[in-house]
Amino acid sequence: MHTSRNRGERPVMKRRTFLLGTASGLSVMVLAACGAPSPQPTASVAPTTTPSVVPQPAAMQRTSWSVDPFARGSFSFPAVGATPEHRTALAEPVLDRIFFAGEATAATEPGTVQGARESGRRAATQVQSVATTEERITVIGAGIAGLTAATQLRSAGFTVIVVEARDRVGGRIDTMTKDWPMPIELGPSFIHNTTVNTLDDEFATLGVSTLPFSRVPEAYTRTGEVVPINPVGAEAVAAALAWAGGQPQDVSVERALVDSGENQLSDSLNDQGLSESDWLEYEISTRLKMDSGSTPSQESAWYATAPGTTDDDHLVVGGYANLLKADAEGLDVTMSSVVTFIAYTDSGVSLRLGAGEALSADRVIVTVPLGVLKDGAVEFSPALPFAHRGAIAALGMGVLDKIWLRFDEPFWDTTAPLWTVVGTDSDFPVWVNMLPITGEPVLMGMVAAENAVRLSEVSDEAFLASALRSLEPFRVTE
Ligand SMILES: Cc1cc2nc3c(=O)[nH]c(=O)nc-3n(C[C@H](O)[C@H](O)[C@H](O)COP(=O)(O)OP(=O)(O)OC[C@H]3O[C@@H](n4cnc5c(N)ncnc54)[C@H](O)[C@@H]3O)c2cc1C
């Protein structure tokens, strides 16, 4: 294993996004509590474009899900004050004419492909319980939830039209094949919880390759030293969440850490230049923010995802979008059609599209992402019931973005598939090394929460510069 990387090069100033001292932590927490539950884009731009010591890539692809008008974020998360009941409320039919599906409405595994698929099945079953097969059903959105619902209804004998804003199906599932030596995923790459859910079996049936992918990463210091992961940070978060579970009211993860005292970790540096506080930051940046797309000040301590007890993820290497091909086949999908207005009574629904056309249906399944609903990009008339509006406001929309980089030659020498950084406030603290998986010198980096929101505003050049800086610990030095 390599231990002498670019030691001593350009020290990176730490900007603690999470203040760990009790007094200062409290003041930050109060400020954070005033903010909106979902991160909003800011005008600030990555400050430096200093050339990186990491070589320039031969190809790059980035995502900006928070500014994508048909997503407005990456996946829903439990914001402080939001409960699972909000998801159930959003899944309630309105006058048995408007039905909702999509990952944010999923009772189990929200924020995932599996959750979205289940929500599509649930919504289709709700429609089947009240509709006759002579009725015209419209599904808004051709992501996995919409396609699943439409397929189930079509198989049950209904006439179904799917209306999709983009010029492709899949929504947040977005596989790119052109110009890359293998399919790259701009949306989901992983199947979570494969011990329980069946998506990996579906991929196997379709002949699409997936591989077990361990969540246990290699951790690198800023100077490129590989260090064993100190569990003190994960333990502090787990203890803070357990403390919050005993409180009468939900609080943010940040407040739980501060008020439980679990943030009181030592700042003294060991031989590797790392403190216990660094490992708390590590848990926040490489797990909490990546899982939720939100900051600890935004996320509910009651419903934050605890560290996974199973290590059963699969990585989809043969193209996630293949999952949709079978679903989309034979369905009537109207592309490039943005629904802007939904008027409903107890006898039917009419839709207005962005280009001014109108469409009527007996019943409609709305699968647009939570971020689109939160933005009010689709107007309902009459306004949705209070419980639906409350749920839309309460649930959070998190942000996770990716960068894919292809290099002519690898500049790293580790065969570990998952890399993380500790003791530095890298924008991209988590990387997947595709070299041992596909034989190609390709890396996938991830940026989440406020860092993703900030970087969504910057040029490709600045985005790349930030990613390359984050890669410096992995560079082999002679
Ligand atoms: C970067 C990233 C990484 C992720 N990683 C994972 C992962 O590893 N594993 C995992 O399980 N999940 C992951 N997810 C989450 C997963 O992708 C989603 O939960 C899932 O794809 C959502 O499916 P959906 O059908 O609910 O929504 P979508 O796929 O967003 O479908 C909604 C559809 O509605 C359309 N639409 C929006 N507005 C309108 C309108 N006004 N009119 C008409 N159509 C409209 C959209 O274009 C879209 O096609 C990730 C997501 C992102 C962004």
XYZ file of C-alpha atoms and ligand atoms in Angstrom:
531
model
C 0.000 0.000 0.000
C 1.269 3.451 -0.882
C 1.942 5.754 2.029
C 4.184 8.496 0.624
C 1.959 10.619 -1.522
C 2.177 14.336 -1.992
C 3.124 14.883 1.627
C 3.801 18.479 2.478
C 2.296 19.976 -0.662
C 0.022 22.986 -0.566
C -1.733 22.722 2.810
C -5.478 23.100 2.532
C -7.124 25.474 4.991
C -9.920 23.792 6.854
C -13.285 25.500 6.716
C -15.338 23.737 9.327
C -18.862 23.667 8.022
C -19.941 22.173 11.286
C -18.797 24.018 14.362
C -17.871 21.677 17.117
C -17.319 23.984 20.062
C -20.420 24.196 22.264
C -20.850 27.968 22.299
C -20.038 28.585 18.652
C -21.959 25.470 17.671
C -25.073 26.885 19.235
C -24.834 30.186 17.429
C -24.364 28.437 14.107
C -27.298 26.232 14.862
C -29.562 29.210 15.472
C -28.532 30.773 12.192
C -29.018 27.518 10.363
C -32.483 27.094 11.847
C -33.564 30.323 10.165
C -32.769 28.931 6.721
C -35.180 27.106 4.443
C -35.261 23.324 4.845
C -34.031 22.774 1.299
C -30.704 24.178 0.203
C -31.039 27.052 -2.213
C -28.512 27.984 -4.888
C -26.233 30.819 -3.872
C -24.306 33.198 -6.041
C -20.930 32.380 -4.489
C -18.392 30.799 -6.804
C -15.500 28.447 -6.019
C -12.787 30.932 -5.192
C -9.706 29.446 -6.799
C -8.808 27.907 -10.081
C -5.183 27.263 -9.098
C -3.806 24.502 -11.347
C -4.011 21.167 -9.589
C -1.134 18.731 -9.205
C -3.504 16.053 -10.487
C -3.285 15.612 -14.267
C -6.029 17.015 -16.463
C -8.572 14.384 -17.475
C -9.213 13.380 -21.071
C -12.979 13.631 -20.520
C -15.326 15.028 -17.899
C -19.054 14.880 -17.266
C -20.787 16.712 -14.410
C -24.318 16.941 -13.073
C -26.269 19.862 -11.591
C -29.471 18.282 -10.298
C -30.480 21.236 -8.119
C -30.845 23.489 -11.148
C -32.433 20.849 -13.376
C -35.956 22.264 -13.879
C -37.510 18.791 -13.919
C -35.831 17.547 -10.740
C -34.921 20.558 -8.562
C -32.709 18.368 -6.409
C -31.523 14.800 -6.210
C -33.735 12.987 -3.698
C -35.988 13.767 -0.756
C -34.672 13.734 2.793
C -36.210 13.960 6.254
C -35.938 17.670 7.072
C -36.342 18.672 10.719
C -40.053 18.480 11.502
C -40.882 16.136 8.626
C -42.158 12.678 9.558
C -42.921 9.482 7.622
C -46.580 10.503 7.948
C -45.874 13.390 5.597
C -44.921 10.862 2.916
C -48.123 8.913 3.598
C -50.149 12.142 3.403
C -48.611 12.964 0.016
C -49.497 9.469 -1.223
C -53.215 10.014 -0.441
C -55.459 10.338 -3.528
C -57.295 13.645 -3.942
C -61.009 13.174 -4.798
C -59.916 9.807 -6.236
C -58.864 11.806 -9.330
C -55.284 12.881 -8.527
C -52.841 10.240 -7.312
C -49.234 10.755 -6.314
C -46.192 8.527 -6.810
C -42.428 9.064 -6.817
C -39.632 8.428 -4.356
C -40.788 11.164 -1.950
C -44.118 9.384 -1.465
C -42.557 5.992 -0.747
C -43.426 4.450 2.604
C -40.268 2.359 2.568
C -36.889 3.286 1.134
C -37.782 6.844 0.075
C -35.081 8.585 -1.912
C -34.174 5.430 -3.800
C -34.990 3.717 -7.075
C -36.565 0.844 -5.192
C -38.778 3.234 -3.193
C -39.838 5.036 -6.380
C -40.715 1.747 -8.057
C -42.823 0.631 -5.071
C -44.620 3.989 -5.054
C -45.550 3.491 -8.711
C -47.042 0.087 -7.907
C -48.952 1.534 -4.967
C -50.399 4.414 -7.012
C -51.444 2.078 -9.850
C -53.187 -0.172 -7.324
C -54.978 2.865 -5.838
C -56.234 3.766 -9.336
C -57.304 0.179 -10.038
C -59.374 0.148 -6.868
C -61.608 3.019 -8.063
C -61.395 3.129 -11.880
C -62.924 1.060 -14.686
C -60.820 0.020 -17.652
C -62.816 2.290 -19.992
C -61.302 5.298 -18.264
C -58.367 7.304 -19.614
C -55.465 7.462 -17.216
C -52.635 9.968 -17.592
C -49.322 9.539 -15.816
C -47.184 12.669 -15.460
C -43.484 11.800 -15.533
C -41.633 8.919 -17.191
C -39.210 8.157 -14.365
C -39.208 4.765 -12.709
C -42.319 5.567 -10.621
C -44.346 6.753 -13.624
C -43.262 3.942 -15.939
C -43.945 1.326 -13.256
C -47.441 2.693 -12.620
C -48.214 2.980 -16.338
C -46.983 -0.557 -17.059
C -49.085 -2.054 -14.274
C -52.210 -0.186 -15.438
C -51.663 -1.097 -19.076
C -51.299 -4.764 -18.123
C -54.573 -4.449 -16.202
C -56.319 -3.278 -19.395
C -56.353 0.510 -18.950
C -55.597 3.049 -21.654
C -52.634 4.996 -20.336
C -50.810 8.045 -21.638
C -47.511 9.105 -20.077
C -46.612 12.797 -20.374
C -42.915 13.562 -19.928
C -41.176 16.957 -19.823
C -37.787 15.719 -21.044
C -36.900 14.282 -24.434
C -36.026 10.948 -22.831
C -37.509 8.534 -20.330
C -35.878 7.726 -16.984
C -35.976 11.013 -15.082
C -33.259 10.871 -12.454
C -32.074 7.528 -13.850
C -29.762 8.824 -16.571
C -27.155 6.557 -18.138
C -24.731 8.058 -20.652
C -22.930 5.826 -23.100
C -21.760 8.162 -25.843
C -18.038 9.087 -25.709
C -17.324 6.887 -22.672
C -15.687 3.464 -22.667
C -18.502 2.137 -20.489
C -21.922 3.380 -19.383
C -21.653 6.194 -16.812
C -24.455 7.061 -14.412
C -25.455 10.703 -13.913
C -28.166 9.655 -11.459
C -28.203 6.462 -9.391
C -25.334 3.982 -9.577
C -26.159 1.722 -6.648
C -28.832 -0.735 -5.646
C -29.198 -0.497 -1.886
C -30.433 -3.140 0.486
C -30.103 -6.029 -1.967
C -30.657 -8.572 0.797
C -34.257 -7.390 0.931
C -35.130 -5.761 -2.367
C -35.227 -7.353 -5.775
C -33.778 -4.804 -8.184
C -30.517 -6.743 -8.443
C -32.512 -9.814 -9.535
C -34.323 -7.705 -12.147
C -30.989 -6.536 -13.541
C -29.763 -10.131 -13.591
C -32.865 -11.189 -15.552
C -32.239 -8.355 -18.018
C -28.610 -9.475 -18.419
C -27.301 -6.162 -17.037
C -24.225 -6.613 -14.924
C -24.138 -5.468 -11.301
C -21.401 -6.114 -8.746
C -21.396 -6.279 -4.959
C -19.872 -3.007 -3.780
C -18.616 -2.722 -0.220
C -19.349 0.504 1.618
C -16.101 0.169 3.548
C -13.788 2.743 1.983
C -10.113 3.458 2.012
C -9.539 6.709 3.968
C -6.791 9.160 2.969
C -5.405 12.093 4.861
C -4.821 15.388 3.109
C -1.178 14.407 2.680
C -2.045 11.139 1.018
C -1.550 8.746 3.885
C -3.919 5.785 4.098
C -5.280 5.561 7.634
C -7.529 3.096 9.438
C -11.004 4.531 9.976
C -11.471 5.716 13.550
C -15.087 4.876 14.501
C -15.267 7.730 17.022
C -17.124 10.017 14.570
C -19.734 7.433 13.590
C -20.182 6.536 17.255
C -20.721 10.192 18.194
C -23.396 10.575 15.510
C -25.096 7.323 16.514
C -25.098 8.376 20.184
C -26.464 11.836 19.306
C -29.288 10.312 17.239
C -30.071 7.912 20.084
C -30.161 10.893 22.482
C -32.512 12.736 20.111
C -34.792 9.699 19.994
C -35.499 10.206 23.701
C -36.382 13.893 23.345
C -40.004 15.088 23.223
C -39.432 17.026 19.992
C -37.471 16.442 16.822
C -34.321 18.507 16.380
C -31.685 18.745 13.676
C -28.754 16.350 13.616
C -26.533 19.336 14.365
C -28.520 20.316 17.453
C -28.581 16.694 18.594
C -24.795 16.574 18.387
C -24.379 19.826 20.263
C -27.076 19.375 22.933
C -26.154 15.768 23.651
C -22.530 16.825 24.062
C -21.472 14.186 21.541
C -19.689 16.874 19.527
C -17.221 17.367 22.376
C -14.463 15.393 20.766
C -10.815 16.085 21.157
C -9.096 18.485 18.760
C -5.604 17.230 19.558
C -3.775 15.902 16.571
C -2.223 12.464 16.437
C 0.864 11.463 14.431
C -1.164 11.487 11.234
C -2.306 15.056 11.906
C -5.850 13.915 12.673
C -8.073 14.622 15.655
C -11.232 12.932 16.895
C -13.142 15.988 15.649
C -11.791 15.280 12.167
C -13.455 11.880 12.317
C -16.778 13.495 13.242
C -16.433 15.790 10.235
C -15.578 12.707 8.196
C -18.782 10.934 9.252
C -20.767 14.047 8.368
C -19.171 14.678 4.982
C -18.761 11.118 3.714
C -21.923 9.541 5.075
C -24.622 11.869 6.439
C -24.396 14.459 3.662
C -23.985 11.827 0.933
C -26.998 9.835 2.182
C -29.346 12.799 2.559
C -27.974 15.532 0.285
C -28.520 17.882 3.234
C -26.496 19.480 6.029
C -26.738 18.360 9.676
C -28.594 21.608 10.414
C -31.300 20.669 7.910
C -31.711 16.968 8.614
C -34.062 15.516 11.228
C -32.326 13.697 14.059
C -35.363 11.478 14.535
C -35.430 10.223 10.962
C -31.819 10.614 9.783
C -30.506 7.406 8.296
C -28.460 5.501 10.806
C -25.237 3.923 9.519
C -26.119 0.815 7.499
C -25.858 -2.401 9.449
C -25.635 -4.473 6.284
C -23.022 -4.006 3.581
C -25.049 -5.336 0.662
C -25.015 -2.593 -2.000
C -24.540 -3.470 -5.644
C -22.989 -1.195 -8.254
C -24.753 -1.230 -11.621
C -22.028 -1.375 -14.269
C -24.079 -2.361 -17.293
C -26.331 0.733 -17.425
C -29.093 1.616 -14.923
C -31.351 2.879 -17.697
C -31.700 -0.669 -19.028
C -34.156 -1.183 -16.185
C -36.564 1.170 -17.939
C -36.355 -0.197 -21.441
C -38.744 -3.066 -20.821
C -41.113 -0.721 -18.951
C -41.132 1.912 -21.672
C -41.689 -0.583 -24.481
C -45.215 -0.416 -25.810
C -46.214 2.515 -23.604
C -47.655 5.674 -25.121
C -45.151 8.298 -23.906
C -45.514 11.905 -25.048
C -42.053 13.461 -24.718
C -40.981 17.094 -24.339
C -44.341 17.996 -22.812
C -44.190 20.011 -19.608
C -47.341 19.935 -17.486
C -47.857 23.339 -15.864
C -51.468 23.275 -14.651
C -53.738 20.542 -13.290
C -57.439 21.346 -12.814
C -59.572 18.666 -11.179
C -63.129 18.046 -10.026
C -64.713 14.880 -8.655
C -65.569 13.867 -12.223
C -62.305 14.410 -14.135
C -59.005 16.165 -14.673
C -57.710 18.580 -17.270
C -54.057 19.348 -17.829
C -52.377 22.302 -19.430
C -49.000 21.837 -21.051
C -46.244 24.427 -21.308
C -46.844 24.911 -25.024
C -50.510 25.761 -24.338
C -52.117 22.466 -25.324
C -54.797 20.959 -23.095
C -55.327 17.312 -22.244
C -58.148 15.675 -20.338
C -58.185 12.440 -18.374
C -60.407 10.595 -15.969
C -57.609 10.161 -13.453
C -54.019 11.356 -13.232
C -50.959 9.987 -11.452
C -48.500 12.791 -10.656
C -44.905 11.554 -10.337
C -42.988 14.822 -10.729
C -40.177 15.077 -8.148
C -40.753 16.700 -4.755
C -38.428 19.535 -5.795
C -40.756 20.396 -8.703
C -43.778 20.374 -6.360
C -41.934 22.512 -3.788
C -41.105 25.068 -6.477
C -44.771 25.340 -7.444
C -43.811 24.602 -11.053
C -47.071 22.669 -11.436
C -50.175 24.602 -10.356
C -53.187 22.736 -8.978
C -56.754 24.047 -9.190
C -58.267 23.906 -6.679
C -55.152 24.044 -4.501
C -54.173 20.677 -3.052
C -55.602 19.792 0.362
C -53.828 21.165 3.400
C -52.235 17.802 4.272
C -50.615 17.546 0.832
C -49.336 21.101 0.922
C -48.028 20.548 4.436
C -46.158 17.438 3.327
C -44.650 19.178 0.292
C -43.429 22.033 2.509
C -42.129 19.797 5.315
C -40.143 17.193 3.384
C -36.724 18.295 2.192
C -35.126 17.940 -1.229
C -31.455 17.087 -0.923
C -28.693 17.625 -3.451
C -26.026 15.181 -4.578
C -23.998 15.797 -7.713
C -21.433 13.752 -9.537
C -18.379 14.258 -11.667
C -17.041 11.560 -13.986
C -13.443 11.837 -15.096
C -11.570 9.741 -17.618
C -7.772 9.872 -17.550
C -5.309 8.687 -20.177
C -3.327 6.955 -17.433
C -4.163 6.315 -13.803
C -2.327 8.725 -11.451
C -3.211 6.533 -8.478
C -1.987 3.104 -7.515
C -4.629 1.789 -5.163
C -6.990 -0.965 -6.224
C -9.564 0.084 -3.608
C -12.877 0.819 -5.341
C -14.081 3.380 -2.755
C -11.971 6.323 -1.578
C -12.656 8.929 1.060
C -10.712 11.831 2.545
C -10.375 12.774 6.207
C -9.035 15.894 7.861
C -9.656 18.158 4.902
C -12.768 19.902 3.725
C -12.797 18.566 0.235
C -15.827 19.410 -1.899
C -15.717 15.861 -3.281
C -14.932 13.685 -0.238
C -16.045 10.382 -1.805
C -14.734 8.762 -5.005
C -15.431 5.514 -6.822
C -12.449 4.062 -8.644
C -13.717 2.279 -11.757
C -10.272 0.947 -12.719
C -10.459 -2.313 -10.718
C -14.093 -2.735 -11.780
C -13.958 -2.020 -15.501
C -10.251 -1.778 -16.349
C -10.740 1.858 -17.394
C -8.945 4.768 -15.646
C -12.253 6.418 -14.804
C -13.250 8.011 -11.472
C -16.638 9.096 -10.182
C -16.640 11.823 -7.519
C -19.550 12.967 -5.401
C -20.372 16.357 -3.875
C -23.365 16.858 -1.604
C -25.528 19.331 0.300
C -24.393 22.980 0.481
C -21.215 22.210 -1.480
C -23.253 20.748 -4.344
C -25.591 23.742 -4.303
C -22.634 26.137 -4.405
C -20.872 24.241 -7.199
C -24.044 23.978 -9.290
C -23.558 27.697 -9.947
C -19.973 27.539 -11.205
C -18.488 26.983 -14.656
C -17.324 23.540 -15.803
C -13.757 24.759 -15.399
C -14.255 25.743 -11.749
C -16.211 22.537 -11.050
C -13.371 20.474 -12.506
C -10.735 22.471 -10.610
C -12.533 21.753 -7.348
C -12.746 18.043 -8.168
C -9.059 17.853 -9.094
C -8.087 19.566 -5.834
C -10.135 16.969 -3.973
C -8.200 14.233 -5.780
C -4.773 15.444 -4.668
C -4.491 13.036 -1.699
C -4.801 10.090 -4.085
C -1.983 11.123 -6.381
C 1.084 8.938 -6.306
C 4.297 10.905 -5.958
C 7.605 9.583 -7.183
C -27.042 11.938 -8.389
C -28.049 10.941 -7.872
C -27.627 9.750 -7.335
C -28.552 8.814 -6.859
N -28.094 7.620 -6.397
C -28.975 6.650 -6.102
C -28.522 5.327 -5.887
O -27.306 5.052 -5.969
N -29.440 4.373 -5.595
C -30.788 4.654 -5.532
O -31.590 3.740 -5.275
N -31.250 5.913 -5.785
C -30.379 6.900 -6.075
N -30.834 8.140 -6.420
C -32.284 8.433 -6.293
C -33.089 7.851 -7.465
O -32.499 8.242 -8.675
C -34.522 8.393 -7.394
O -35.074 8.094 -6.115
C -35.448 7.799 -8.448
O -34.828 7.676 -9.705
C -36.678 8.695 -8.540
O -37.599 8.179 -9.475
P -38.994 8.933 -9.651
O -39.750 8.217 -10.699
O -39.624 9.140 -8.321
O -38.612 10.410 -10.137
P -37.932 10.875 -11.505
O -37.017 9.850 -12.024
O -37.375 12.232 -11.263
O -39.170 10.968 -12.510
C -40.023 12.078 -12.545
C -40.248 12.455 -13.992
O -41.136 13.584 -14.045
C -40.698 14.418 -15.104
N -41.237 15.757 -14.883
C -40.828 16.685 -13.994
N -41.602 17.786 -14.091
C -42.513 17.536 -15.066
C -43.575 18.297 -15.616
N -43.864 19.526 -15.176
N -44.306 17.752 -16.623
C -44.026 16.498 -17.092
N -43.020 15.727 -16.591
C -42.288 16.254 -15.581
C -39.189 14.353 -14.993
O -38.567 14.773 -16.176
C -38.962 12.878 -14.692
O -38.789 12.133 -15.868
C -29.948 9.098 -6.913
C -30.378 10.299 -7.464
C -29.445 11.212 -7.949
C -29.936 12.489 -8.586
